[in-house]
Amino acid sequence: MKSWFHLNPHSGIPMYLQLKEQIKTAVAGGALHPGDRLPPVRELALTLTVNPNTVARAYSELEREGILSAEQGRGTFVSGGEPLLREEERRVQVQSLIDKVLVEAFNLRITGDQLQAIWEERLRAWEKRLQR
Amino acid sequence: MKSWFHLNPHSGIPMYLQLKEQIKTAVAGGALHPGDRLPPVRELALTLTVNPNTVARAYSELEREGILSAEQGRGTFVSGGEPLLREEERRVQVQSLIDKVLVEAFNLRITGDQLQAIWEERLRAWEKRLQR
DNA sequence: GAAATTGTATCAAAACATTAATACAATTGG
DNA sequence: CCAATTGTATTAATGTTTTGATACAATTTC
C-alpha cells in the first residue's frame, strides 16, 4: 500500500482528473477493494506535493459518482454497496460511451473486424485483473 | 441537405466541440460521404447563429484529424483517402478508448455479460448504418 | 482582371476551470 | 472533555479555453 498514484503537473490534464482516473482504474482493476481506506486528503496531498483541495476534489467527485464514500472525521473509503443509478440509467451511460468509441473507430478507418478483435482482447485483459 | 446540425449554447459543452462531434457522427453514420461539401464557414455560422470562427475551428480541427479537407477559395469537403496515422497508432488510440469504457463500466457495476450484450447491440446498430 | 467567395491568421475579450489559502465541522482517541 | 484527525465549505488568485472582431490570402466566377 505504497506510492500508488503519481501526478504529472505538465501533462495538460488537470491533476484532480489524473487522480480520479487513477483511483477509478485501481478500483476497477482490483488494486482497491470495497471498504479499503484511502489516505487522508492532507497526507496524500503531501506525498503528491499538491494542494489538499486537489485531493479533496478528486475524492468528493468520486463520492458523487458512488465510487468512494467519505465520512467526516473518519476517512474516505472505497464503497461497495448498491450503485447510485438504476440499471436503466447505467446502461444508457455505457451505451453512449460505446457509441463514442464506435464513431471514433470508424473515423479512424478501423474495420468492424479489427474493432471486434481489439474489443475482445481488451475485455479478456480486464477480466483477468477482475476475477480476484 | 438541410438543417443537419444544431448547437446548444447552454449545454456546458463548447459549441465548436458539439459541431465537431455532430460532423464526426454524420460521417461515421453515412449521412456525409467522402467528397461531400460542407457549407462555407460563414454560411453555417449564420444558420447556427454562431461566430464564423467557431465553425472554422471545428472544420480545421477535423482537418487535422483527417476527417475533412479544406481548400482555400473552394470549400471544405469530407475526405475519403488514406488515414493520417499508421495502423499501429490508430489501434492504440482505439484500445485506450475501450479501456476507458471498461473502467467506467466496471465502476458502474455493469457485469461483463451485460457489457458484452450492450457492445453487440451497439455494434449491430452501427453496422446497419454503415453498410451503404 | 476585378469582384465575389471561401478558408486562414492574429489578436483581444470574455467566460470558465483549476488551484490555492483559509476557516469550519464532525468524529475519534486519550 | 480536549486535542488531534479528518472531511467540507468559502472565497480568491491564477491559468486556460472559448468566443469574437477583424484583417489577410487563395481560388473561382464572370
Short mmCIF file of C-alpha atoms (C1' of nucleotides) in Angstrom, two decimals:
data_model
loop_
_atom_site.label_atom_id
_atom_site.label_comp_id
_atom_site.label_asym_id
_atom_site.label_seq_id
_atom_site.Cartn_x
_atom_site.Cartn_y
_atom_site.Cartn_z
CA MET A 1 0.00 0.00 0.00
CA LYS A 2 2.66 2.45 -1.01
CA SER A 3 3.12 5.07 -3.68
CA TRP A 4 0.14 4.20 -5.79
CA PHE A 5 -0.55 7.36 -7.60
CA HIS A 6 1.61 9.85 -9.32
CA LEU A 7 0.63 13.11 -10.93
CA ASN A 8 2.26 14.98 -13.72
CA PRO A 9 1.75 18.73 -13.40
CA HIS A 10 2.79 19.27 -17.03
CA SER A 11 0.69 16.66 -18.78
CA GLY A 12 -2.02 19.12 -19.73
CA ILE A 13 -4.56 17.06 -17.82
CA PRO A 14 -5.71 18.68 -14.56
CA MET A 15 -4.23 16.92 -11.58
CA TYR A 16 -7.51 16.24 -9.85
CA LEU A 17 -8.64 14.45 -13.00
CA GLN A 18 -5.45 12.43 -13.18
CA LEU A 19 -6.02 11.34 -9.63
CA LYS A 20 -9.67 10.47 -10.23
CA GLU A 21 -8.72 8.41 -13.23
CA GLN A 22 -6.04 6.54 -11.31
CA ILE A 23 -8.37 5.78 -8.43
CA LYS A 24 -11.07 4.56 -10.78
CA THR A 25 -8.59 2.35 -12.57
CA ALA A 26 -7.31 0.96 -9.28
CA VAL A 27 -10.83 0.12 -8.19
CA ALA A 28 -11.82 -1.43 -11.49
CA GLY A 29 -8.57 -3.37 -11.66
CA GLY A 30 -8.87 -4.79 -8.17
CA ALA A 31 -5.97 -2.90 -6.60
CA LEU A 32 -8.51 -1.27 -4.30
CA HIS A 33 -11.38 -3.17 -2.76
CA PRO A 34 -14.67 -2.10 -1.21
CA GLY A 35 -14.02 -0.99 2.36
CA ASP A 36 -10.38 -0.07 1.75
CA ARG A 37 -9.43 3.22 3.25
CA LEU A 38 -7.76 5.87 1.16
CA PRO A 39 -5.11 8.16 2.61
CA PRO A 40 -6.42 11.34 4.29
CA VAL A 41 -6.57 14.27 1.95
CA ARG A 42 -3.73 16.13 3.65
CA GLU A 43 -1.47 13.10 3.73
CA LEU A 44 -1.99 12.21 0.10
CA ALA A 45 -1.62 15.86 -0.79
CA LEU A 46 1.80 15.84 0.87
CA THR A 47 3.04 12.72 -0.88
CA LEU A 48 1.79 14.01 -4.21
CA THR A 49 3.08 17.54 -3.48
CA VAL A 50 -0.24 19.03 -4.29
CA ASN A 51 -2.75 21.24 -2.57
CA PRO A 52 -5.09 19.35 -0.23
CA ASN A 53 -8.03 20.80 -2.11
CA THR A 54 -6.90 19.00 -5.22
CA VAL A 55 -7.13 15.64 -3.50
CA ALA A 56 -10.36 16.65 -1.80
CA ARG A 57 -11.87 17.48 -5.14
CA ALA A 58 -10.97 14.12 -6.60
CA TYR A 59 -12.37 12.33 -3.56
CA SER A 60 -15.60 14.26 -3.45
CA GLU A 61 -16.31 13.89 -7.15
CA LEU A 62 -15.73 10.18 -6.85
CA GLU A 63 -18.11 10.16 -3.94
CA ARG A 64 -20.78 11.82 -6.08
CA GLU A 65 -20.17 9.05 -8.59
CA GLY A 66 -20.70 6.40 -5.95
CA ILE A 67 -17.17 5.05 -6.11
CA LEU A 68 -15.93 6.39 -2.78
CA SER A 69 -17.67 7.13 0.45
CA ALA A 70 -16.39 9.79 2.84
CA GLU A 71 -17.19 10.31 6.48
CA GLN A 72 -16.05 13.41 8.25
CA GLY A 73 -13.55 12.64 11.00
CA ARG A 74 -13.19 9.01 9.91
CA GLY A 75 -11.78 8.96 6.42
CA THR A 76 -12.60 8.06 2.86
CA PHE A 77 -13.30 4.53 1.74
CA VAL A 78 -13.96 2.53 -1.36
CA SER A 79 -17.68 1.99 -1.40
CA GLY A 80 -19.05 -1.42 -2.03
CA GLY A 81 -22.79 -1.49 -1.91
CA GLU A 82 -25.51 -0.64 -4.31
CA PRO A 83 -24.96 1.53 -7.35
CA LEU A 84 -26.40 5.02 -7.15
CA LEU A 85 -28.12 4.93 -10.52
CA ARG A 86 -30.70 2.43 -11.56
CA GLU A 87 -29.95 -0.22 -14.10
CA GLU A 88 -31.53 1.63 -16.98
CA GLU A 89 -29.53 4.79 -16.38
CA ARG A 90 -26.23 2.97 -16.07
CA ARG A 91 -26.98 1.08 -19.24
CA VAL A 92 -27.61 4.33 -21.11
CA GLN A 93 -24.32 5.79 -19.90
CA VAL A 94 -22.33 2.82 -21.09
CA GLN A 95 -24.19 2.79 -24.38
CA SER A 96 -23.30 6.35 -25.10
CA LEU A 97 -19.65 5.75 -24.23
CA ILE A 98 -19.61 2.81 -26.59
CA ASP A 99 -21.26 4.86 -29.32
CA LYS A 100 -18.46 7.39 -28.99
CA VAL A 101 -15.89 4.66 -29.38
CA LEU A 102 -17.65 3.40 -32.49
CA VAL A 103 -17.74 6.85 -34.08
CA GLU A 104 -14.06 7.37 -33.34
CA ALA A 105 -13.13 3.96 -34.61
CA PHE A 106 -14.95 4.30 -37.87
CA ASN A 107 -13.48 7.75 -38.44
CA LEU A 108 -10.06 6.21 -37.86
CA ARG A 109 -10.97 3.77 -40.64
CA ILE A 110 -10.83 0.82 -38.31
CA THR A 111 -12.87 -2.02 -39.76
CA GLY A 112 -15.58 -3.76 -37.82
CA ASP A 113 -13.47 -6.90 -37.63
CA GLN A 114 -10.40 -5.11 -36.31
CA LEU A 115 -12.58 -3.33 -33.81
CA GLN A 116 -14.17 -6.55 -32.64
CA ALA A 117 -10.73 -8.10 -32.21
CA ILE A 118 -9.48 -5.19 -30.12
CA TRP A 119 -12.63 -5.29 -28.02
CA GLU A 120 -12.22 -8.97 -27.26
CA GLU A 121 -8.57 -8.55 -26.45
CA ARG A 122 -9.14 -5.70 -24.02
CA LEU A 123 -12.11 -7.39 -22.38
CA ARG A 124 -10.00 -10.50 -21.77
CA ALA A 125 -7.18 -8.40 -20.37
CA TRP A 126 -9.53 -6.80 -17.85
CA GLU A 127 -11.37 -9.96 -16.95
CA LYS A 128 -8.11 -11.43 -15.74
CA ARG A 129 -7.49 -8.50 -13.42
CA LEU A 130 -11.05 -8.59 -12.19
CA GLN A 131 -11.52 -12.13 -11.09
CA ARG A 132 -9.77 -11.74 -7.77
CA MET B 1 -29.13 18.51 -47.07
CA LYS B 2 -30.93 20.79 -44.70
CA SER B 3 -30.64 21.68 -41.05
CA TRP B 4 -28.24 18.96 -40.01
CA PHE B 5 -26.59 20.39 -37.01
CA HIS B 6 -27.86 22.24 -34.03
CA LEU B 7 -25.92 23.70 -31.18
CA ASN B 8 -26.96 24.34 -27.62
CA PRO B 9 -25.11 27.31 -26.13
CA HIS B 10 -26.11 26.27 -22.62
CA SER B 11 -25.18 22.60 -22.64
CA GLY B 12 -21.84 23.17 -20.96
CA ILE B 13 -20.10 21.66 -23.95
CA PRO B 14 -18.25 24.20 -26.12
CA MET B 15 -20.09 24.79 -29.35
CA TYR B 16 -17.14 24.03 -31.59
CA LEU B 17 -16.92 20.63 -29.89
CA GLN B 18 -20.63 20.00 -30.32
CA LEU B 19 -20.24 20.73 -34.01
CA LYS B 20 -17.17 18.51 -34.36
CA GLU B 21 -19.00 15.67 -32.68
CA GLN B 22 -22.03 16.05 -34.92
CA ILE B 23 -19.93 16.11 -38.07
CA LYS B 24 -17.98 13.05 -36.97
CA THR B 25 -21.20 11.23 -36.21
CA ALA B 26 -22.66 12.20 -39.58
CA VAL B 27 -19.57 10.89 -41.35
CA ALA B 28 -19.44 7.66 -39.38
CA GLY B 29 -23.15 7.12 -39.82
CA GLY B 30 -23.12 7.65 -43.56
CA ALA B 31 -25.07 10.90 -43.63
CA LEU B 32 -21.95 12.50 -45.10
CA HIS B 33 -19.83 10.77 -47.71
CA PRO B 34 -16.28 11.30 -48.90
CA GLY B 35 -16.25 14.19 -51.36
CA ASP B 36 -19.37 15.83 -49.95
CA ARG B 37 -19.01 19.54 -49.50
CA LEU B 38 -19.80 21.17 -46.20
CA PRO B 39 -21.38 24.61 -46.01
CA PRO B 40 -18.95 27.54 -46.05
CA VAL B 41 -17.93 28.68 -42.60
CA ARG B 42 -19.82 31.95 -42.84
CA GLU B 43 -22.97 30.32 -44.10
CA LEU B 44 -23.06 27.62 -41.46
CA ALA B 45 -22.18 30.21 -38.84
CA LEU B 46 -25.27 32.16 -39.89
CA THR B 47 -27.63 29.21 -39.76
CA LEU B 48 -26.24 28.16 -36.39
CA THR B 49 -26.15 31.77 -35.13
CA VAL B 50 -22.59 31.44 -34.09
CA ASN B 51 -19.34 33.25 -34.82
CA PRO B 52 -17.66 32.13 -38.05
CA ASN B 53 -14.52 31.37 -36.07
CA THR B 54 -16.43 28.76 -34.15
CA VAL B 55 -17.28 26.86 -37.31
CA ALA B 56 -13.79 27.45 -38.68
CA ARG B 57 -12.31 25.92 -35.56
CA ALA B 58 -14.43 22.80 -35.85
CA TYR B 59 -13.54 22.45 -39.52
CA SER B 60 -9.83 22.94 -39.07
CA GLU B 61 -9.55 20.56 -36.15
CA LEU B 62 -11.39 17.94 -38.14
CA GLU B 63 -8.96 18.58 -40.95
CA ARG B 64 -6.04 17.92 -38.61
CA GLU B 65 -7.75 14.67 -37.71
CA GLY B 66 -8.01 13.70 -41.35
CA ILE B 67 -11.79 13.75 -41.46
CA LEU B 68 -12.24 16.90 -43.51
CA SER B 69 -10.12 18.52 -46.16
CA ALA B 70 -10.23 22.27 -46.76
CA GLU B 71 -9.07 24.24 -49.77
CA GLN B 72 -8.96 28.00 -49.63
CA GLY B 73 -11.40 29.56 -52.07
CA ARG B 74 -13.05 26.24 -52.87
CA GLY B 75 -14.61 24.92 -49.71
CA THR B 76 -14.39 22.15 -47.18
CA PHE B 77 -15.02 18.53 -48.04
CA VAL B 78 -15.33 15.16 -46.41
CA SER B 79 -12.04 13.45 -47.08
CA GLY B 80 -12.00 9.93 -48.32
CA GLY B 81 -8.50 8.67 -48.83
CA GLU B 82 -5.86 7.19 -46.64
CA PRO B 83 -5.82 7.61 -42.85
CA LEU B 84 -3.23 10.02 -41.49
CA LEU B 85 -1.93 7.70 -38.77
CA ARG B 86 -0.46 4.33 -39.36
CA GLU B 87 -2.30 1.19 -38.35
CA GLU B 88 -0.45 0.73 -35.11
CA GLU B 89 -1.16 4.23 -33.88
CA ARG B 90 -4.85 4.04 -34.70
CA ARG B 91 -5.06 0.72 -32.95
CA VAL B 92 -3.53 2.17 -29.81
CA GLN B 93 -6.00 5.05 -29.81
CA VAL B 94 -8.98 2.76 -30.03
CA GLN B 95 -7.55 0.48 -27.38
CA SER B 96 -7.20 3.28 -24.91
CA LEU B 97 -10.76 4.46 -25.61
CA ILE B 98 -12.02 0.96 -25.00
CA ASP B 99 -10.03 0.69 -21.78
CA LYS B 100 -11.75 3.83 -20.57
CA VAL B 101 -15.13 2.32 -21.34
CA LEU B 102 -14.21 -0.82 -19.43
CA VAL B 103 -13.11 1.11 -16.37
CA GLU B 104 -16.30 3.18 -16.42
CA ALA B 105 -18.46 0.13 -16.95
CA PHE B 106 -16.98 -1.82 -14.09
CA ASN B 107 -17.24 1.16 -11.78
CA LEU B 108 -20.91 1.37 -12.74
CA ARG B 109 -21.18 -2.25 -11.60
CA ILE B 110 -22.08 -3.43 -15.04
CA THR B 111 -21.28 -7.10 -15.36
CA GLY B 112 -19.14 -8.50 -18.12
CA ASP B 113 -22.15 -10.18 -19.64
CA GLN B 114 -24.27 -7.06 -19.63
CA LEU B 115 -21.39 -5.15 -21.13
CA GLN B 116 -20.88 -7.70 -23.84
CA ALA B 117 -24.58 -7.56 -24.69
CA ILE B 118 -24.57 -3.77 -24.95
CA TRP B 119 -21.45 -3.89 -27.11
CA GLU B 120 -23.00 -6.33 -29.53
CA GLU B 121 -26.20 -4.36 -29.70
CA ARG B 122 -24.45 -1.06 -30.46
CA LEU B 123 -22.10 -2.64 -32.97
CA ARG B 124 -25.06 -4.12 -34.83
CA ALA B 125 -26.86 -0.80 -34.75
CA TRP B 126 -23.88 0.95 -36.34
CA GLU B 127 -23.12 -1.76 -38.82
CA LYS B 128 -26.55 -1.27 -40.33
CA ARG B 129 -25.94 2.41 -40.82
CA LEU B 130 -22.50 1.79 -42.22
CA GLN B 131 -23.14 -0.72 -44.94
CA ARG B 132 -24.23 1.83 -47.52
"C1'" DG C 1 -8.53 41.20 -64.29
"C1'" DA C 2 -11.99 42.53 -60.81
"C1'" DA C 3 -15.40 41.11 -57.73
"C1'" DA C 4 -17.11 37.55 -55.05
"C1'" DT C 5 -16.44 33.53 -52.41
"C1'" DT C 6 -14.02 30.86 -49.43
"C1'" DG C 7 -10.62 29.34 -45.88
"C1'" DT C 8 -6.79 31.28 -42.66
"C1'" DA C 9 -4.37 34.09 -39.27
"C1'" DT C 10 -3.97 37.32 -35.43
"C1'" DC C 11 -5.18 39.26 -31.50
"C1'" DA C 12 -8.15 40.58 -27.66
"C1'" DA C 13 -12.11 39.96 -24.64
"C1'" DA C 14 -14.87 37.19 -22.08
"C1'" DA C 15 -16.02 33.05 -19.92
"C1'" DC C 16 -14.67 29.16 -17.47
"C1'" DA C 17 -11.82 25.88 -14.86
"C1'" DT C 18 -8.16 24.82 -11.77
"C1'" DT C 19 -5.51 25.54 -7.94
"C1'" DA C 20 -4.62 27.73 -3.56
"C1'" DA C 21 -5.44 29.94 1.15
"C1'" DT C 22 -8.05 29.66 4.91
"C1'" DA C 23 -11.56 28.67 8.01
"C1'" DC C 24 -15.28 25.44 9.53
"C1'" DA C 25 -17.42 20.92 11.25
"C1'" DA C 26 -17.73 16.18 12.61
"C1'" DT C 27 -15.54 12.23 14.62
"C1'" DT C 28 -12.09 9.84 17.15
"C1'" DG C 29 -8.81 8.84 20.88
"C1'" DG C 30 -6.80 9.67 25.03
"C1'" DC D 1 -13.86 17.00 27.69
"C1'" DC D 2 -9.88 18.39 24.82
"C1'" DA D 3 -6.67 17.75 21.31
"C1'" DA D 4 -5.92 15.65 17.12
"C1'" DT D 5 -7.55 13.96 12.89
"C1'" DT D 6 -10.36 14.08 9.16
"C1'" DG D 7 -13.58 15.76 5.57
"C1'" DT D 8 -16.15 20.22 3.96
"C1'" DA D 9 -17.11 24.94 2.61
"C1'" DT D 10 -15.94 29.56 1.02
"C1'" DT D 11 -13.53 32.64 -1.41
"C1'" DA D 12 -9.82 34.46 -4.20
"C1'" DA D 13 -5.98 34.10 -7.47
"C1'" DT D 14 -4.34 32.19 -11.39
"C1'" DG D 15 -4.36 29.91 -15.68
"C1'" DT D 16 -6.62 28.16 -19.70
"C1'" DT D 17 -10.13 27.87 -23.13
"C1'" DT D 18 -13.61 29.63 -25.88
"C1'" DT D 19 -15.56 33.04 -28.45
"C1'" DG D 20 -15.44 37.30 -31.07
"C1'" DA D 21 -13.65 41.25 -34.19
"C1'" DT D 22 -11.07 41.99 -37.87
"C1'" DA D 23 -7.89 41.55 -41.43
"C1'" DC D 24 -5.48 38.53 -44.82
"C1'" DA D 25 -4.90 35.03 -48.76
"C1'" DA D 26 -6.19 31.76 -52.27
"C1'" DT D 27 -9.49 30.36 -55.66
"C1'" DT D 28 -13.41 30.85 -58.53
"C1'" DT D 29 -16.63 33.28 -61.48
"C1'" DC D 30 -17.88 36.50 -64.70
#
